[in-house]
Short mmCIF file of C-alpha atoms in Angstrom, two decimals:
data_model
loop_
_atom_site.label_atom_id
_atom_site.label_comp_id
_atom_site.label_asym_id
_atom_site.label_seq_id
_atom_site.Cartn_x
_atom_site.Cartn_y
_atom_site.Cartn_z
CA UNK I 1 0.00 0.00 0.00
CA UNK I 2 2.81 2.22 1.18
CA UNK I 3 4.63 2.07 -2.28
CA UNK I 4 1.47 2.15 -4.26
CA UNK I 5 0.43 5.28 -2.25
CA UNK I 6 4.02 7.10 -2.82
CA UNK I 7 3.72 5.32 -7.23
CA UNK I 8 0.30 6.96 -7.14
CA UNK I 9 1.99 10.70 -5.58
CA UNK I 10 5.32 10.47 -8.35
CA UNK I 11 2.68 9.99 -11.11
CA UNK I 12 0.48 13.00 -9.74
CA UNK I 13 3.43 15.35 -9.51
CA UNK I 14 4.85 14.06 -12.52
CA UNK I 15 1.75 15.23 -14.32
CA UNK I 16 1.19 18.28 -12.77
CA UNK I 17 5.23 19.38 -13.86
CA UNK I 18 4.09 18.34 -17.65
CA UNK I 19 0.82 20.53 -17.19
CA UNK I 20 3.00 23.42 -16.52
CA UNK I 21 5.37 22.65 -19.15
CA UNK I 22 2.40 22.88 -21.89
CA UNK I 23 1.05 26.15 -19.98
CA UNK I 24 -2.36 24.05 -18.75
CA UNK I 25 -1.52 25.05 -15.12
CA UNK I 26 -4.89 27.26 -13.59
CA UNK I 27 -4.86 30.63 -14.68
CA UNK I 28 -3.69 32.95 -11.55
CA UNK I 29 -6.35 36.15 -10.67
CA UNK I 30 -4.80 39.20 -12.77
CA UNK I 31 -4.26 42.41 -10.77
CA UNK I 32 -6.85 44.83 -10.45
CA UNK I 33 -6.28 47.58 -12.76
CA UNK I 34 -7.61 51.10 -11.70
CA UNK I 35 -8.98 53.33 -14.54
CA UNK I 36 -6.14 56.37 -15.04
CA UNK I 37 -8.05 59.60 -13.00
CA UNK I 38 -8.54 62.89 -15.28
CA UNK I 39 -6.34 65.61 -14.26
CA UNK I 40 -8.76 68.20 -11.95
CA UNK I 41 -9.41 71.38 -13.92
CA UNK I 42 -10.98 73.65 -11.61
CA UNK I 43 -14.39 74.65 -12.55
CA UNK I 44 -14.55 77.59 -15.43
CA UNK I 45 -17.55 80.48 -14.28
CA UNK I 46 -19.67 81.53 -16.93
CA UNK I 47 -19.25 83.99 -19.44
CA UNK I 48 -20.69 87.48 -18.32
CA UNK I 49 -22.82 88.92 -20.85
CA UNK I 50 -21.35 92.50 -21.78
CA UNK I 51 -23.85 95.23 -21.60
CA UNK I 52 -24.77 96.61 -25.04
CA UNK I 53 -23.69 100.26 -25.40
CA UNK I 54 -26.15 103.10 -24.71
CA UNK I 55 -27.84 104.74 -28.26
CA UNK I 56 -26.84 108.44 -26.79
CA UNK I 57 -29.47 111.27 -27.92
CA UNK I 58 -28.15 114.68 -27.44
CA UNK I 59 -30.09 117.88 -27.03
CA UNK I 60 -29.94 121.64 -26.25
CA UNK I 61 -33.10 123.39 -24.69
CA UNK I 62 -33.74 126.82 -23.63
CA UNK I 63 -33.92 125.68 -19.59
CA UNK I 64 -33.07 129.42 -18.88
CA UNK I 65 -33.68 132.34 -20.78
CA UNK I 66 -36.44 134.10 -22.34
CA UNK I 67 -37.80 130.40 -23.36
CA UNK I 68 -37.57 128.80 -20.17
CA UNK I 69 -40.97 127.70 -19.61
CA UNK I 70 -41.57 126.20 -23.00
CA UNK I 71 -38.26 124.63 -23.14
CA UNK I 72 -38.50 122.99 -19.32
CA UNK I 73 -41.86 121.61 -20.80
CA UNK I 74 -39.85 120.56 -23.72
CA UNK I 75 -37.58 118.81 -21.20
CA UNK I 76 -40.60 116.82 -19.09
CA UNK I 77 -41.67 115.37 -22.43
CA UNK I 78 -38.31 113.96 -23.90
CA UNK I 79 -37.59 112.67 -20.40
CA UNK I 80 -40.46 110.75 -20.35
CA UNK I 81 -40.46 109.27 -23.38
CA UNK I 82 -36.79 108.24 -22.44
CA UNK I 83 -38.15 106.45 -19.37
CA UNK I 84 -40.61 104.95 -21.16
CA UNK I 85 -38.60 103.61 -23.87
CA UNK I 86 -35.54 102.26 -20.98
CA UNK I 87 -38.09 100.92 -19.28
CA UNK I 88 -39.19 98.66 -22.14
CA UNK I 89 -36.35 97.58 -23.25
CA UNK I 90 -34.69 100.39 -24.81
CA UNK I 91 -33.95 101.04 -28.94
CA UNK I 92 -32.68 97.91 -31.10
CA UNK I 93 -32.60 95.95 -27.21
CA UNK I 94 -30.00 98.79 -26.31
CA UNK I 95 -30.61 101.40 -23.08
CA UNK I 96 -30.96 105.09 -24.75
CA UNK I 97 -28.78 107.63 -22.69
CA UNK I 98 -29.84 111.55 -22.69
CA UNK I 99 -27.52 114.20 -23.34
CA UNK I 100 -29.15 117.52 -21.85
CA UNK I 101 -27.41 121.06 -22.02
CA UNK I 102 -29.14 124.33 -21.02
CA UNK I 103 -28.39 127.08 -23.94
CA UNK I 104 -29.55 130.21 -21.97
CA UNK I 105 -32.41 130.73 -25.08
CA UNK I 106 -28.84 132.16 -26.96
CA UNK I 107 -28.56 131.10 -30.17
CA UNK I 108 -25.14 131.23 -29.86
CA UNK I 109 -24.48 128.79 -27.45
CA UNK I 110 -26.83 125.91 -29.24
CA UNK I 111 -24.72 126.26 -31.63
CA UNK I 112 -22.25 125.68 -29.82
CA UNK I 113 -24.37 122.79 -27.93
CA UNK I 114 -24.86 120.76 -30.52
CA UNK I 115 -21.21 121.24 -32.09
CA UNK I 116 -20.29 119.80 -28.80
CA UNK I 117 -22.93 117.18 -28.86
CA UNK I 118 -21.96 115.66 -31.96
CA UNK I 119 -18.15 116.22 -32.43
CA UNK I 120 -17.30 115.40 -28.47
CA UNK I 121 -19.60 113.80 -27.03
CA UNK I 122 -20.35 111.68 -30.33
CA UNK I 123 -24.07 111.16 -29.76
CA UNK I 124 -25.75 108.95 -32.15
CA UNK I 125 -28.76 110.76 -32.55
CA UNK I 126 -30.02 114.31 -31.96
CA UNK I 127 -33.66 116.07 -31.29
CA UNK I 128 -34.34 119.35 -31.55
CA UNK I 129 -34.66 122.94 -29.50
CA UNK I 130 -37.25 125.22 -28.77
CA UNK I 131 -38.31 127.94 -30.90
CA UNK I 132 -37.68 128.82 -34.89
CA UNK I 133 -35.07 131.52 -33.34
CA UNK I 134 -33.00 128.38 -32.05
CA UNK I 135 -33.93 125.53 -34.48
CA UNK I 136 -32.93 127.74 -37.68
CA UNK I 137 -29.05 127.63 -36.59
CA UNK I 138 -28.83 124.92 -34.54
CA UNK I 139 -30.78 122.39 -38.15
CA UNK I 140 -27.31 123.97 -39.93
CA UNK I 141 -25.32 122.18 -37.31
CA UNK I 142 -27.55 119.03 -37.69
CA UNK I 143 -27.04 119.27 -41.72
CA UNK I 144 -23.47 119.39 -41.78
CA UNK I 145 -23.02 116.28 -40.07
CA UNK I 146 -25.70 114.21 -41.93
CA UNK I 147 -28.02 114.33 -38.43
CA UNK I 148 -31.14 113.67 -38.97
CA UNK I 149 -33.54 116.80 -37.11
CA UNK I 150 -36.79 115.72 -35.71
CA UNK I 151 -37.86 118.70 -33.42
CA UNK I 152 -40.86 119.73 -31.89
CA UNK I 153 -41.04 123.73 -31.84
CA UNK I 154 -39.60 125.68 -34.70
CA UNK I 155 -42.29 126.41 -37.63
CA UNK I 156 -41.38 129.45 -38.87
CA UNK I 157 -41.29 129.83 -42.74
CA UNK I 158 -37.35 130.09 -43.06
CA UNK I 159 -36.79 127.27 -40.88
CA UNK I 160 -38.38 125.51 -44.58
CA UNK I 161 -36.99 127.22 -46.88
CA UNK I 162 -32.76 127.09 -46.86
CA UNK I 163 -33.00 123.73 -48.95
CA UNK I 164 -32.36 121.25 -46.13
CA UNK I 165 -33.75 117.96 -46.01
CA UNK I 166 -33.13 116.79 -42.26
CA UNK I 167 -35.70 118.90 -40.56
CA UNK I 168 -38.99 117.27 -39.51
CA UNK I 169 -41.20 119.08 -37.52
CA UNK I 170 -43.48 117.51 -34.92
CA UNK I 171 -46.53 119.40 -34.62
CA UNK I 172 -49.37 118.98 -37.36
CA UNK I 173 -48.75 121.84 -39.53
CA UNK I 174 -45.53 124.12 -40.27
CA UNK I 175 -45.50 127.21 -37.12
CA UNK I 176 -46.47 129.77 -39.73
CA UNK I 177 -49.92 128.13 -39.91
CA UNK I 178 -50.85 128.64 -36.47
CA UNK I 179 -53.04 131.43 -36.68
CA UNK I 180 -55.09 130.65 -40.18
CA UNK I 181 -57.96 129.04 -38.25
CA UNK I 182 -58.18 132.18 -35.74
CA UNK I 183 -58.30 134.53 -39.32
CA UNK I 184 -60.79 131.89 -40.86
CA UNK I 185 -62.94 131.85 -37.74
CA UNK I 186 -63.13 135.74 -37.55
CA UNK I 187 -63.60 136.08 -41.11
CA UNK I 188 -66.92 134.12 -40.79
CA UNK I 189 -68.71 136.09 -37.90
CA UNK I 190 -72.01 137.56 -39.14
CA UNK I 191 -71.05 140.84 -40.57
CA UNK I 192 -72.77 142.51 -37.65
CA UNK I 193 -69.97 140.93 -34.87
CA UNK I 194 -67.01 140.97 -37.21
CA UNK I 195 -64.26 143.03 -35.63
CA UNK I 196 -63.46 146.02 -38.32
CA UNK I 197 -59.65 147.25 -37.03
CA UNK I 198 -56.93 145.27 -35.64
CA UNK I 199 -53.37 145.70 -34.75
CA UNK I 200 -50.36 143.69 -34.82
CA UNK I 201 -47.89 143.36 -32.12
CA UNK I 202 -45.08 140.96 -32.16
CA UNK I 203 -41.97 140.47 -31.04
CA UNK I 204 -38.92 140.18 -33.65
CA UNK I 205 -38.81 136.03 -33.78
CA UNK I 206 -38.93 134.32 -37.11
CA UNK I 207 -41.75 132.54 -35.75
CA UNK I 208 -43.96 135.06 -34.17
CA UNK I 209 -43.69 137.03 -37.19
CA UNK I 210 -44.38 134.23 -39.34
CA UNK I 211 -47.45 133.25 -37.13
CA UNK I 212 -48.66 137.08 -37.18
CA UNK I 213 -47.75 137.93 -40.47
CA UNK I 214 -50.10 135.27 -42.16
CA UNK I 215 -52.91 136.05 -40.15
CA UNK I 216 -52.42 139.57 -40.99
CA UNK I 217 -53.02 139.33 -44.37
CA UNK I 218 -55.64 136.80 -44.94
CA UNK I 219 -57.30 139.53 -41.96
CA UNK I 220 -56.74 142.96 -44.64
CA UNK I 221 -57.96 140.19 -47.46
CA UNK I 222 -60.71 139.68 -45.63
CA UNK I 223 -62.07 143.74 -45.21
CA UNK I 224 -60.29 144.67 -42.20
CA UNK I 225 -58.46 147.28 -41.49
CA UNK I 226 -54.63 147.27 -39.65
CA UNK I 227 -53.91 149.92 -37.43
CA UNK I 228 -51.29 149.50 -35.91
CA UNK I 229 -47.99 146.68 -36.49
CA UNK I 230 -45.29 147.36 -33.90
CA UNK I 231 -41.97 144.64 -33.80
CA UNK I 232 -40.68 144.69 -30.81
CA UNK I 233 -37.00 143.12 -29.27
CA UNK I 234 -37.48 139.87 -28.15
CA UNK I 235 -36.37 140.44 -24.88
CA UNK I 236 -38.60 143.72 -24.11
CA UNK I 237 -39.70 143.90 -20.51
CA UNK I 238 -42.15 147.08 -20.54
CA UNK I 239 -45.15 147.11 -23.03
CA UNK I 240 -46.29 150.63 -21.02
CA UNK I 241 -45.39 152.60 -24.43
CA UNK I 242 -46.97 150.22 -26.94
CA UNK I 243 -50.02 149.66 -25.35
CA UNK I 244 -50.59 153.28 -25.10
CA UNK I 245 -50.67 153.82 -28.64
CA UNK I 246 -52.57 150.56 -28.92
CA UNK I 247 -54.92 152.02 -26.09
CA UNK I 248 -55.35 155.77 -28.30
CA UNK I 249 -55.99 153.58 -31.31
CA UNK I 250 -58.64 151.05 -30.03
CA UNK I 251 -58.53 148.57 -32.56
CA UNK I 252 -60.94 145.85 -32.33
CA UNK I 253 -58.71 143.08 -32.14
CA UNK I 254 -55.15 142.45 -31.61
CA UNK I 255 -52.84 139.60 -32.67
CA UNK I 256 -49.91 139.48 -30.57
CA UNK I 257 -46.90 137.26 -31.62
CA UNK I 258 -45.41 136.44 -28.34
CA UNK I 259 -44.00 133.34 -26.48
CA UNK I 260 -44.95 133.59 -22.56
CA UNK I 261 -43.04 136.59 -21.02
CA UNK I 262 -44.56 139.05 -23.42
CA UNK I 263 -48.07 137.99 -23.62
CA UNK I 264 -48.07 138.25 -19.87
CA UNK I 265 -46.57 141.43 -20.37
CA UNK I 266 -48.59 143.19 -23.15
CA UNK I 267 -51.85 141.81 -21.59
CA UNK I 268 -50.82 143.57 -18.15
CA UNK I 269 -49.58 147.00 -19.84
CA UNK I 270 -53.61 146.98 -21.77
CA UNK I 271 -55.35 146.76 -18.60
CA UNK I 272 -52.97 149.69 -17.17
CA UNK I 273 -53.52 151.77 -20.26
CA UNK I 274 -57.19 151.05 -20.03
CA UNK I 275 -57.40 148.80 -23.41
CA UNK I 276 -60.38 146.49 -23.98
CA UNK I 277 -60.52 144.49 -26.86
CA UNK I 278 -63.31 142.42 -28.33
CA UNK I 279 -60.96 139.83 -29.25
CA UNK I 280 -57.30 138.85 -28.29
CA UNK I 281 -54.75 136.25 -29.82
CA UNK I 282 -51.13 135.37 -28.69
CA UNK I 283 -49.11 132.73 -29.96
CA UNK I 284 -47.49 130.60 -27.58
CA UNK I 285 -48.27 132.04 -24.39
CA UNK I 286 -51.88 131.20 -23.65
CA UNK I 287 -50.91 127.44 -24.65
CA UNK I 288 -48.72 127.31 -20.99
CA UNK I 289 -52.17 126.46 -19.33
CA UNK I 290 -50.59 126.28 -15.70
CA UNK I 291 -48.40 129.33 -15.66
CA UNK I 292 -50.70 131.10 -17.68
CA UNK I 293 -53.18 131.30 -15.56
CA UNK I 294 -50.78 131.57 -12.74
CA UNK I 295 -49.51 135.10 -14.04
CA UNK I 296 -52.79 136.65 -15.20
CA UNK I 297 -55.94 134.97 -13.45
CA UNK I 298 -59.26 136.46 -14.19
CA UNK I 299 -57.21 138.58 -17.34
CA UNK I 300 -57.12 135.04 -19.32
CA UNK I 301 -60.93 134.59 -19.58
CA UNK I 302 -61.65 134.49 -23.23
CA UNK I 303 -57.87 135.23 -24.79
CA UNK I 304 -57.66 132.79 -27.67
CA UNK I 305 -54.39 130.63 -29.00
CA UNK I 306 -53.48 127.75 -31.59
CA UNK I 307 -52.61 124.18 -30.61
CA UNK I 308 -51.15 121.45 -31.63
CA UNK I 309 -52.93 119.12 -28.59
CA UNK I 310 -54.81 119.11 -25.78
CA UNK I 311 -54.75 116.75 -22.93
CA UNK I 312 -58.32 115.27 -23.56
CA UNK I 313 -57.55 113.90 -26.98
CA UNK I 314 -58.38 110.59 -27.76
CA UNK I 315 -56.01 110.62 -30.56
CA UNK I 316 -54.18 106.92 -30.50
CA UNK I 317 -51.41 106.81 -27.72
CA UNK I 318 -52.25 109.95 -26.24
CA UNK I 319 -54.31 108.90 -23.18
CA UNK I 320 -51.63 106.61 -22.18
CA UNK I 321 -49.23 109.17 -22.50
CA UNK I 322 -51.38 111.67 -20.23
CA UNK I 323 -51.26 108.69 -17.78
CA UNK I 324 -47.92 108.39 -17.55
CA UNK I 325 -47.11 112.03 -17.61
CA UNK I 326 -49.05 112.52 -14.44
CA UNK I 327 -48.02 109.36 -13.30
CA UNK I 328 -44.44 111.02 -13.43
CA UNK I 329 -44.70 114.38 -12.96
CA UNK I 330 -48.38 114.93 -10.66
CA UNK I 331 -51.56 116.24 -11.13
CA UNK I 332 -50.48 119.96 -13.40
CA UNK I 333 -52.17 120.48 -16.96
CA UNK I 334 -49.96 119.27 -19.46
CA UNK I 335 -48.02 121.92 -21.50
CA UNK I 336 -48.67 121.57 -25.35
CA UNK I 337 -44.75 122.09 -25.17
CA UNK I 338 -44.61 118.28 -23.74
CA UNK I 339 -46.48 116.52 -25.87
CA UNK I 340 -44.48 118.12 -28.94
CA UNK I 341 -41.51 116.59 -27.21
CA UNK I 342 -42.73 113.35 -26.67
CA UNK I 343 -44.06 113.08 -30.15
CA UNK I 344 -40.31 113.79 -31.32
CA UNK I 345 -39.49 110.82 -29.37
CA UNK I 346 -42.38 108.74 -30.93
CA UNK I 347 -41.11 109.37 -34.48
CA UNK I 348 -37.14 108.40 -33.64
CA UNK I 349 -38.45 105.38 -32.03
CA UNK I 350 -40.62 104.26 -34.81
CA UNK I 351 -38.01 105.30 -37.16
CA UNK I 352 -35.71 103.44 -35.91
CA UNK I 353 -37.88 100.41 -35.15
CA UNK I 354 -39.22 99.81 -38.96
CA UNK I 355 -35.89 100.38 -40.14
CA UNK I 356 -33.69 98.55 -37.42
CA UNK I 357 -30.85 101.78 -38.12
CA UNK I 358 -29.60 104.65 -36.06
CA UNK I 359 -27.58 105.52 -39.25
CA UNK I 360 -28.83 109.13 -39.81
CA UNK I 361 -28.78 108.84 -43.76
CA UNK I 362 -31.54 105.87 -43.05
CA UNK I 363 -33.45 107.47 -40.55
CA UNK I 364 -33.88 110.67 -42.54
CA UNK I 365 -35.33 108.38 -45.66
CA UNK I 366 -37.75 106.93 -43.68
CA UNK I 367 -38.68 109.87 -41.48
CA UNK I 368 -40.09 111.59 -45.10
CA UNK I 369 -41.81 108.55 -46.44
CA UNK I 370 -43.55 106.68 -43.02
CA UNK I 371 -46.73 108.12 -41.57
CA UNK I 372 -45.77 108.14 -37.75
CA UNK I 373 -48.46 107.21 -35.43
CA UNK I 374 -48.05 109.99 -32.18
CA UNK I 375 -50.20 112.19 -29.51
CA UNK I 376 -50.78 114.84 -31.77
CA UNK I 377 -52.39 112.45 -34.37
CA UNK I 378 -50.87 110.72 -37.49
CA UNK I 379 -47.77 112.70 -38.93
CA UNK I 380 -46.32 112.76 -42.00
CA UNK I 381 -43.58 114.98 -43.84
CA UNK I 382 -43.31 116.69 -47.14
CA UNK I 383 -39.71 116.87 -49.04
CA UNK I 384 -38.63 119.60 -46.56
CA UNK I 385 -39.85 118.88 -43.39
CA UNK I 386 -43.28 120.24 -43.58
CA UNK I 387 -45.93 118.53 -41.72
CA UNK I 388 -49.18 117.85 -43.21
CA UNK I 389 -51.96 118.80 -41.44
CA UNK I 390 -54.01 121.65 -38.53
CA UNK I 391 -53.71 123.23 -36.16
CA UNK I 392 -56.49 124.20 -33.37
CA UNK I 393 -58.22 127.33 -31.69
CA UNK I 394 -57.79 127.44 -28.22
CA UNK I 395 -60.07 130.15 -25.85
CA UNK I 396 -59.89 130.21 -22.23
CA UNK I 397 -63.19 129.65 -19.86
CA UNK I 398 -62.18 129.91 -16.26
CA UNK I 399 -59.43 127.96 -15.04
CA UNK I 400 -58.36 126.38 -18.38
CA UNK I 401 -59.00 126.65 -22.04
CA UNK I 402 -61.33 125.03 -24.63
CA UNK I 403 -60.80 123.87 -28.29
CA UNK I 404 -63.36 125.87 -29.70
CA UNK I 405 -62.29 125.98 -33.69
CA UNK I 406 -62.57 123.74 -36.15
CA UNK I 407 -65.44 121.88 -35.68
CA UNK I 408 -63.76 118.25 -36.14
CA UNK I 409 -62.36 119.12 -32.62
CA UNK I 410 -64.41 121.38 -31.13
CA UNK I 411 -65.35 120.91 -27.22
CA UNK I 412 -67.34 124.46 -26.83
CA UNK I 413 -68.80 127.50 -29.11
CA UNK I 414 -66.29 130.61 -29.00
CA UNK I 415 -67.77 133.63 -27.01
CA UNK I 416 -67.41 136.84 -28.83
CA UNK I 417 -66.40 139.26 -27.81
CA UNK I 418 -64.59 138.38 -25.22
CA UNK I 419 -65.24 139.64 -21.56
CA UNK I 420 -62.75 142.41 -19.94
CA UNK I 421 -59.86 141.61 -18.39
#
């Protein structure tokens, strides 16, 4: 048993050393092998998104000055319509920054504003001034850089006529047509209540006298008689010797071409000389329905004016913007002077909206071929700026005024003559 056991172990280990020479042996557990680790990168933070550049609007208003309540009007309404416009989202998805300066009502230095404007502070756009006096020079400056020239207060015929093509004006008809519905609407009293002798007095302003001067003669055309037309300095202070030869004259009417200052001032120097009219017009003035009234009180009660707007017009986008304006700025009548801003800021943004641009050369194209929807109704613009369309007749009852001429948006009959003031 003993050598069988030990024949039986030789042969065993015998054929386990041949196994292992023919590689049979069992196969032996590999080592583990460990996936090779990335190198840590630590973690990259998102790109910030760089804020798109501002689309910078310059401007130069009358904030001081012999203009400074129309052009601080002027200043509510391009203000707001900058909110407005940042608060949606700006032009072409970029915020629009304001460039403001104060020219002192000096030509002069609007000049020298919008030089400035342009050449240094490289705005990409530019609105207009206040008044003909400062829009005539200041459009020049505008022209010679290719700027397109919306503005919202300078009507007078010469601001037309020089040939340029980048002026648009933002009221519904050119300045100089303010006063042809007050002429048509005395021309057509009854013969019995037609005034028979008027006078002219107007300051020396391109668009006062443009204003007067049209009124004046569709008024001779018409029968009556012209006493009296006196051009006075724009900056005049005492009336005390015109209205006395007004007051030994006694004309029926008189057509004043003033802004605010003097139509407060030549309506105060009548009552001292003892001048009663049956009928008054000023340009400009009477249109400031807050300080207006402020300056004169009772003496306003039936003075007439033209308009462009008036805060109850249901003309599309004009409640909203009567909302927002006294959402912004409280409870106060709203200056015509601020909705003739704000439509200048209507027509950039829609100009630049249908054509995707602020290059000027575009936006002056489009700006005479697009009919521009805004608070003082539906503009449009002939080859030199023009606008096409009417203005209103203004007369005040009380603490405010009416539209009481044409008929399409008449809210009361005219009294004639007026009371006394």
């Amino acid at each position: 048993m003993k050598s069988r056991f030990w024949r039986l172990t030789l042969g065993v280990a015998v054929l386990s050393l041949l196994l292992a020479a023919c590689g049979g042996a069992a196969p032996t557990a590999a080592p583990a092998t460990v996936a090779p680790q990335p190198t840590a990168v630590p973690p990259t933070a998102a790109p910030t998104a760089v804020p798109a550049p501002p689309i910078k609007i310059g401007a130069s208003l009358p904030l001081t000055g012999d203009f400074s309540e129309p052009g601080s009007a002027a200043k509510l309404g391009y203000e707001l319509w900058v909110e407005e416009g940042n608060n949606a989202g700006g032009l072409l998805g970029r915020p629009v920054e304001f460039v403001l300066y104060d020219n002192a009502s000096d030509p002069d230095t609007a000049v020298a504003d919008y030089e400035r404007l342009i050449t240094e502070d490289k705005v990409d756009l530019v609105v207009g001034p206040f008044s003909s006096r400062l829009v005539i020079p200041t459009s020049e400056v505008a022209a010679k850089y290719g700027y397109a020239f919306p503005e919202p207060a300078g009507g007078a015929p010469h601001v037309f006529d020089r040939g340029l093509t980048n002026i648009f004006f933002a009221q519904p008809a050119p300045g100089a047509e303010q006063a042809i519905p007050f002429a048509d609407y005395i021309l057509g009293l009854p013969e019995a209540d037609r005034p028979k002798t008027f006078v002219v007095i107007s300051a020396d302003d391109p668009f006062n006298l443009g204003v007067v001067e049209n009124a004046e003669v569709l008024l001779v055309a018409g029968g009556m008689e012209l006493l009296l037309k006196e051009v006075y300095p724009p900056d005049t202070k005492d009336f005390s010797s015109i209205a006395a030869k007004v007051a030994d004259l006694d004309p029926d009417l008189v057509v004043g071409g003033t802004i605010f200052e003097d139509s407060v001032g030549q309506i105060n120097a009548y009552r001292e000389a003892g001048y009663q009219p049956r009928g008054a017009f000023f340009t400009t003035g009477p249109s400031l329905p807050k300080e207006f009234r402020e300056a004169l009180g009772d003496a306003t009660e039936g003075v007439f004016s033209a308009i462009s707007w008036y805060e109850e017009s249901t003309t599309e986008t004009n409640p909203e913007f009567v909302a927002a304006y006294h959402a912004k700025y409280g409870a106060d009548p709203i200056a015509e002077d601020s909705a003739n801003a704000y439509t200048v800021g209507q027509i950039v943004q829609q100009a630049v909206e249908n054509t995707q641009s602020i290059d000027n050369a575009v936006l002056i194209d489009e700006m005479h071929s697009a009919t521009f929807t805004t608070v003082v109704g539906p503009l449009s613009f002939d080859e030199v700026g023009k606008p096409k369309g009417s203005f209103m007749i203004l007369q005040w009852r009380g603490d405010g005024y009416l539209i009481v001429y044409p008929d399409f948006a008449q809210q009361a009959d005219p009294i004639w003559p007026k009371p006394e003031w």
